[in-house]
């Protein structure tokens, strides 16, 4: 069984949703965590949770990562108009960045492949907190 962790700017466009959908059905693959990057007060993480609920998947931990409000981005990636994509308002899912980094670290410690889609800010923050951790990880960017 291949373990994967997806670090994503989910909801900026459709490619991230398609990647997660593919991984959910990919043979011998288990998603052990999803973290969002360039988040906006947990909205991207909320969209991931809503998508997983629609897909009837409740076992994957999701954490909101680096937030645009923290000043990491000169030009933040925007979010589309919610009502154009979701039938009902989606609840944001906020947490501390430390929780996000712990989920990433746990995934790496379990041998998961880290798939980075979008800005790599969470990976940068992870490397700052745990120097050298990315050298021992399996990255697919």
PDB file of N, CA, C and O in Angstrom, residues 4-8 10 20 24 31-36 48 51-52 60-64 100 103 107:
ATOM      1  N   UNK A   4       0.221   8.396   0.737  1.00  0.00           N
ATOM      2  CA  UNK A   4       0.495   9.720   0.181  1.00  0.00           C
ATOM      3  C   UNK A   4      -0.113  10.784   1.085  1.00  0.00           C
ATOM      4  O   UNK A   4      -1.101  10.555   1.778  1.00  0.00           O
ATOM      5  N   UNK A   5       0.515  11.935   1.050  1.00  0.00           N
ATOM      6  CA  UNK A   5       0.022  13.128   1.740  1.00  0.00           C
ATOM      7  C   UNK A   5      -0.019  14.225   0.690  1.00  0.00           C
ATOM      8  O   UNK A   5       0.970  14.469   0.000  1.00  0.00           O
ATOM      9  N   UNK A   6      -1.155  14.898   0.549  1.00  0.00           N
ATOM     10  CA  UNK A   6      -1.313  15.945  -0.452  1.00  0.00           C
ATOM     11  C   UNK A   6      -1.265  17.307   0.226  1.00  0.00           C
ATOM     12  O   UNK A   6      -2.043  17.573   1.148  1.00  0.00           O
ATOM     13  N   UNK A   7      -0.332  18.152  -0.221  1.00  0.00           N
ATOM     14  CA  UNK A   7      -0.228  19.536   0.246  1.00  0.00           C
ATOM     15  C   UNK A   7      -0.679  20.398  -0.934  1.00  0.00           C
ATOM     16  O   UNK A   7      -0.023  20.422  -1.973  1.00  0.00           O
ATOM     17  N   UNK A   8      -1.793  21.100  -0.791  1.00  0.00           N
ATOM     18  CA  UNK A   8      -2.502  21.629  -1.945  1.00  0.00           C
ATOM     19  C   UNK A   8      -3.075  23.028  -1.743  1.00  0.00           C
ATOM     20  O   UNK A   8      -3.439  23.397  -0.634  1.00  0.00           O
ATOM     21  N   UNK A  10      -5.955  23.753  -2.879  1.00  0.00           N
ATOM     22  CA  UNK A  10      -7.285  23.287  -3.266  1.00  0.00           C
ATOM     23  C   UNK A  10      -8.258  24.458  -3.406  1.00  0.00           C
ATOM     24  O   UNK A  10      -8.276  25.345  -2.570  1.00  0.00           O
ATOM     25  N   UNK A  20      -6.910  14.827  -6.131  1.00  0.00           N
ATOM     26  CA  UNK A  20      -7.353  14.145  -4.915  1.00  0.00           C
ATOM     27  C   UNK A  20      -8.377  13.062  -5.270  1.00  0.00           C
ATOM     28  O   UNK A  20      -8.314  11.941  -4.747  1.00  0.00           O
ATOM     29  N   UNK A  24      -7.971   9.072  -4.454  1.00  0.00           N
ATOM     30  CA  UNK A  24      -8.947   8.339  -3.650  1.00  0.00           C
ATOM     31  C   UNK A  24      -9.289   6.987  -4.273  1.00  0.00           C
ATOM     32  O   UNK A  24      -9.592   6.023  -3.564  1.00  0.00           O
ATOM     33  N   UNK A  31      -4.488   7.905   1.114  1.00  0.00           N
ATOM     34  CA  UNK A  31      -4.181   9.288   1.478  1.00  0.00           C
ATOM     35  C   UNK A  31      -4.177   9.357   3.002  1.00  0.00           C
ATOM     36  O   UNK A  31      -5.195   9.087   3.642  1.00  0.00           O
ATOM     37  N   UNK A  32      -3.019   9.713   3.572  1.00  0.00           N
ATOM     38  CA  UNK A  32      -2.899   9.744   5.039  1.00  0.00           C
ATOM     39  C   UNK A  32      -3.049  11.150   5.610  1.00  0.00           C
ATOM     40  O   UNK A  32      -3.122  11.315   6.828  1.00  0.00           O
ATOM     41  N   UNK A  33      -3.101  12.153   4.737  1.00  0.00           N
ATOM     42  CA  UNK A  33      -3.293  13.518   5.194  1.00  0.00           C
ATOM     43  C   UNK A  33      -3.389  14.476   4.032  1.00  0.00           C
ATOM     44  O   UNK A  33      -2.851  14.213   2.952  1.00  0.00           O
ATOM     45  N   UNK A  34      -4.101  15.566   4.265  1.00  0.00           N
ATOM     46  CA  UNK A  34      -4.195  16.655   3.282  1.00  0.00           C
ATOM     47  C   UNK A  34      -3.986  17.955   4.034  1.00  0.00           C
ATOM     48  O   UNK A  34      -4.637  18.205   5.056  1.00  0.00           O
ATOM     49  N   UNK A  35      -3.059  18.769   3.542  1.00  0.00           N
ATOM     50  CA  UNK A  35      -2.834  20.089   4.107  1.00  0.00           C
ATOM     51  C   UNK A  35      -3.036  21.121   3.013  1.00  0.00           C
ATOM     52  O   UNK A  35      -2.743  20.868   1.844  1.00  0.00           O
ATOM     53  N   UNK A  36      -3.555  22.268   3.403  1.00  0.00           N
ATOM     54  CA  UNK A  36      -3.794  23.323   2.424  1.00  0.00           C
ATOM     55  C   UNK A  36      -2.752  24.428   2.597  1.00  0.00           C
ATOM     56  O   UNK A  36      -2.242  24.656   3.686  1.00  0.00           O
ATOM     57  N   UNK A  48     -11.835  21.271   1.125  1.00  0.00           N
ATOM     58  CA  UNK A  48     -11.363  19.880   1.096  1.00  0.00           C
ATOM     59  C   UNK A  48     -12.300  19.007   1.922  1.00  0.00           C
ATOM     60  O   UNK A  48     -12.725  17.932   1.470  1.00  0.00           O
ATOM     61  N   UNK A  51     -15.523  18.456   0.054  1.00  0.00           N
ATOM     62  CA  UNK A  51     -15.306  17.506  -1.040  1.00  0.00           C
ATOM     63  C   UNK A  51     -15.239  16.073  -0.507  1.00  0.00           C
ATOM     64  O   UNK A  51     -15.857  15.158  -1.065  1.00  0.00           O
ATOM     65  N   UNK A  52     -14.487  15.868   0.568  1.00  0.00           N
ATOM     66  CA  UNK A  52     -14.369  14.525   1.134  1.00  0.00           C
ATOM     67  C   UNK A  52     -15.709  14.023   1.650  1.00  0.00           C
ATOM     68  O   UNK A  52     -16.022  12.834   1.545  1.00  0.00           O
ATOM     69  N   UNK A  60      -9.690  10.883   6.487  1.00  0.00           N
ATOM     70  CA  UNK A  60      -8.456  11.582   6.140  1.00  0.00           C
ATOM     71  C   UNK A  60      -8.355  12.882   6.936  1.00  0.00           C
ATOM     72  O   UNK A  60      -9.223  13.749   6.831  1.00  0.00           O
ATOM     73  N   UNK A  61      -7.284  13.042   7.721  1.00  0.00           N
ATOM     74  CA  UNK A  61      -7.122  14.310   8.438  1.00  0.00           C
ATOM     75  C   UNK A  61      -6.782  15.446   7.475  1.00  0.00           C
ATOM     76  O   UNK A  61      -5.993  15.268   6.554  1.00  0.00           O
ATOM     77  N   UNK A  62      -7.408  16.593   7.699  1.00  0.00           N
ATOM     78  CA  UNK A  62      -7.211  17.785   6.865  1.00  0.00           C
ATOM     79  C   UNK A  62      -6.829  18.938   7.780  1.00  0.00           C
ATOM     80  O   UNK A  62      -7.497  19.172   8.790  1.00  0.00           O
ATOM     81  N   UNK A  63      -5.768  19.655   7.417  1.00  0.00           N
ATOM     82  CA  UNK A  63      -5.333  20.808   8.206  1.00  0.00           C
ATOM     83  C   UNK A  63      -5.058  21.990   7.286  1.00  0.00           C
ATOM     84  O   UNK A  63      -4.475  21.839   6.212  1.00  0.00           O
ATOM     85  N   UNK A  64      -5.482  23.164   7.722  1.00  0.00           N
ATOM     86  CA  UNK A  64      -5.203  24.415   7.009  1.00  0.00           C
ATOM     87  C   UNK A  64      -3.784  24.843   7.329  1.00  0.00           C
ATOM     88  O   UNK A  64      -3.403  24.903   8.499  1.00  0.00           O
ATOM     89  N   UNK A 100      -0.617  21.820  11.343  1.00  0.00           N
ATOM     90  CA  UNK A 100      -0.376  21.442   9.947  1.00  0.00           C
ATOM     91  C   UNK A 100       0.997  20.805   9.798  1.00  0.00           C
ATOM     92  O   UNK A 100       1.147  19.759   9.155  1.00  0.00           O
ATOM     93  N   UNK A 103       1.098  17.322  11.183  1.00  0.00           N
ATOM     94  CA  UNK A 103       0.484  16.339  10.286  1.00  0.00           C
ATOM     95  C   UNK A 103       1.446  15.984   9.150  1.00  0.00           C
ATOM     96  O   UNK A 103       1.608  14.804   8.817  1.00  0.00           O
ATOM     97  N   UNK A 107       3.145  12.281   8.526  1.00  0.00           N
ATOM     98  CA  UNK A 107       3.052  11.599   7.235  1.00  0.00           C
ATOM     99  C   UNK A 107       4.435  11.180   6.742  1.00  0.00           C
ATOM    100  O   UNK A 107       4.622  10.057   6.273  1.00  0.00           O
TER     101      UNK A 107
END
